[in-house]
PDB file of C-alpha atoms in Angstrom:
ATOM      1  CA  MET A   1     -52.779 120.270 117.687  1.00  0.00           C
ATOM      2  CA  ILE A   2     -52.477 123.090 115.195  1.00  0.00           C
ATOM      3  CA  SER A   3     -53.785 123.318 111.836  1.00  0.00           C
ATOM      4  CA  ARG A   4     -53.378 125.450 108.879  1.00  0.00           C
ATOM      5  CA  THR A   5     -55.287 125.802 105.459  1.00  0.00           C
ATOM      6  CA  VAL A   6     -52.806 126.626 102.515  1.00  0.00           C
ATOM      7  CA  THR A   7     -53.520 126.727  99.007  1.00  0.00           C
ATOM      8  CA  ILE A   8     -51.470 124.275  96.506  1.00  0.00           C
ATOM      9  CA  SER A   9     -49.503 126.539  94.269  1.00  0.00           C
ATOM     10  CA  ASP A  10     -47.335 124.029  92.006  1.00  0.00           C
ATOM     11  CA  PRO A  11     -48.550 123.693  88.563  1.00  0.00           C
ATOM     12  CA  LEU A  12     -48.632 120.109  88.777  1.00  0.00           C
ATOM     13  CA  GLY A  13     -50.090 119.701  92.107  1.00  0.00           C
ATOM     14  CA  ILE A  14     -48.767 117.133  94.815  1.00  0.00           C
ATOM     15  CA  HIS A  15     -46.865 114.805  92.808  1.00  0.00           C
ATOM     16  CA  ALA A  16     -44.206 112.061  93.015  1.00  0.00           C
ATOM     17  CA  ARG A  17     -41.378 114.443  93.499  1.00  0.00           C
ATOM     18  CA  THR A  18     -43.451 116.557  96.132  1.00  0.00           C
ATOM     19  CA  ALA A  19     -44.789 113.861  98.224  1.00  0.00           C
ATOM     20  CA  ALA A  20     -40.759 112.615  98.886  1.00  0.00           C
ATOM     21  CA  LEU A  21     -40.215 116.167  99.983  1.00  0.00           C
ATOM     22  CA  LEU A  22     -42.663 116.320 102.055  1.00  0.00           C
ATOM     23  CA  ALA A  23     -42.262 112.858 103.706  1.00  0.00           C
ATOM     24  CA  GLY A  24     -38.586 113.735 104.399  1.00  0.00           C
ATOM     25  CA  ALA A  25     -39.296 117.226 105.897  1.00  0.00           C
ATOM     26  CA  ALA A  26     -42.124 115.789 108.065  1.00  0.00           C
ATOM     27  CA  GLU A  27     -39.476 112.804 109.295  1.00  0.00           C
ATOM     28  CA  GLN A  28     -37.374 115.738 110.914  1.00  0.00           C
ATOM     29  CA  PHE A  29     -40.121 116.688 112.933  1.00  0.00           C
ATOM     30  CA  GLU A  30     -40.712 114.928 116.432  1.00  0.00           C
ATOM     31  CA  SER A  31     -44.591 116.053 115.791  1.00  0.00           C
ATOM     32  CA  SER A  32     -46.927 114.126 114.101  1.00  0.00           C
ATOM     33  CA  LEU A  33     -48.333 115.511 110.705  1.00  0.00           C
ATOM     34  CA  TRP A  34     -51.181 115.519 108.397  1.00  0.00           C
ATOM     35  CA  LEU A  35     -52.480 116.383 105.373  1.00  0.00           C
ATOM     36  CA  SER A  36     -56.598 116.552 104.348  1.00  0.00           C
ATOM     37  CA  CYS A  37     -57.933 117.327 101.340  1.00  0.00           C
ATOM     38  CA  ARG A  38     -61.689 116.678 100.099  1.00  0.00           C
ATOM     39  CA  GLY A  39     -62.511 115.450 103.315  1.00  0.00           C
ATOM     40  CA  GLU A  40     -59.491 112.474 103.315  1.00  0.00           C
ATOM     41  CA  ARG A  41     -56.715 112.473 105.592  1.00  0.00           C
ATOM     42  CA  ALA A  42     -53.263 111.169 105.234  1.00  0.00           C
ATOM     43  CA  SER A  43     -50.136 111.246 107.212  1.00  0.00           C
ATOM     44  CA  LEU A  44     -47.344 113.260 105.408  1.00  0.00           C
ATOM     45  CA  THR A  45     -44.793 110.357 105.983  1.00  0.00           C
ATOM     46  CA  ASN A  46     -46.692 107.840 103.651  1.00  0.00           C
ATOM     47  CA  GLN A  47     -46.096 109.540 100.201  1.00  0.00           C
ATOM     48  CA  LEU A  48     -48.698 107.167  98.327  1.00  0.00           C
ATOM     49  CA  LYS A  49     -51.571 107.824 100.460  1.00  0.00           C
ATOM     50  CA  VAL A  50     -50.284 111.708  99.934  1.00  0.00           C
ATOM     51  CA  LEU A  51     -50.651 111.412  96.353  1.00  0.00           C
ATOM     52  CA  ALA A  52     -53.466 109.559  96.675  1.00  0.00           C
ATOM     53  CA  LEU A  53     -55.279 112.463  97.530  1.00  0.00           C
ATOM     54  CA  GLY A  54     -55.212 113.763  94.464  1.00  0.00           C
ATOM     55  CA  ALA A  55     -54.389 117.794  95.550  1.00  0.00           C
ATOM     56  CA  ARG A  56     -54.141 119.782  92.486  1.00  0.00           C
ATOM     57  CA  GLN A  57     -53.223 123.271  91.860  1.00  0.00           C
ATOM     58  CA  GLY A  58     -55.679 125.912  93.472  1.00  0.00           C
ATOM     59  CA  ASP A  59     -56.849 123.443  95.796  1.00  0.00           C
ATOM     60  CA  GLU A  60     -56.988 124.359  99.632  1.00  0.00           C
ATOM     61  CA  VAL A  61     -55.617 121.686 101.788  1.00  0.00           C
ATOM     62  CA  LEU A  62     -55.675 121.652 105.668  1.00  0.00           C
ATOM     63  CA  VAL A  63     -52.415 120.856 107.300  1.00  0.00           C
ATOM     64  CA  LEU A  64     -52.244 119.559 110.964  1.00  0.00           C
ATOM     65  CA  ALA A  65     -49.570 118.834 113.248  1.00  0.00           C
ATOM     66  CA  ASP A  66     -49.243 117.694 116.441  1.00  0.00           C
ATOM     67  CA  GLY A  67     -46.312 117.274 119.085  1.00  0.00           C
ATOM     68  CA  LEU A  68     -43.665 119.642 120.730  1.00  0.00           C
ATOM     69  CA  ASP A  69     -42.331 121.287 117.691  1.00  0.00           C
ATOM     70  CA  GLU A  70     -45.791 121.331 115.956  1.00  0.00           C
ATOM     71  CA  THR A  71     -45.325 124.905 114.938  1.00  0.00           C
ATOM     72  CA  GLU A  72     -42.031 124.722 113.257  1.00  0.00           C
ATOM     73  CA  ALA A  73     -43.398 121.551 111.497  1.00  0.00           C
ATOM     74  CA  LEU A  74     -46.547 123.280 110.386  1.00  0.00           C
ATOM     75  CA  ASP A  75     -44.459 126.148 109.367  1.00  0.00           C
ATOM     76  CA  ALA A  76     -41.777 124.008 107.029  1.00  0.00           C
ATOM     77  CA  ILE A  77     -44.674 121.627 105.669  1.00  0.00           C
ATOM     78  CA  ALA A  78     -47.081 124.712 104.531  1.00  0.00           C
ATOM     79  CA  ASP A  79     -43.588 126.735 102.962  1.00  0.00           C
ATOM     80  CA  ARG A  80     -43.027 123.084 100.906  1.00  0.00           C
ATOM     81  CA  LEU A  81     -46.833 123.517  99.695  1.00  0.00           C
ATOM     82  CA  THR A  82     -46.862 127.144  98.760  1.00  0.00           C
ATOM     83  CA  HIS A  83     -43.221 127.382  97.131  1.00  0.00           C
ATOM     84  CA  PRO A  84     -43.053 124.431  94.634  1.00  0.00           C
ATOM     85  CA  VAL A  85     -39.716 123.329  94.078  1.00  0.00           C
ATOM     86  CA  GLU A  86     -37.846 123.335  90.572  1.00  0.00           C
ATOM     87  CA  PRO A  87     -38.161 121.065  88.013  1.00  0.00           C
ATOM     88  CA  PHE A  88     -35.088 118.431  87.385  1.00  0.00           C
ATOM     89  CA  GLY A  89     -32.796 120.170  85.320  1.00  0.00           C
ATOM     90  CA  GLY A  90     -34.642 123.675  85.918  1.00  0.00           C
TER      91      GLY A  90
END
């Protein structure tokens, strides 16, 4: 298992669209992926639990990956969290 601390950069924090994109990204890997924020942890494939973490812009979160492709998986998720997506129509 490996982990990395990243800072949420999206001004809206982790919102519904971000949670959906994270889940989609997590499902592309064989490794299990989790997000930890303020002592709570959620599987990145569970959008509702990820939203329930309430991660906001500037929060430091811990991304954990465990499996055969854990390095690639961790890099992909960390990139999503530190590079917010453009809003719809933007």
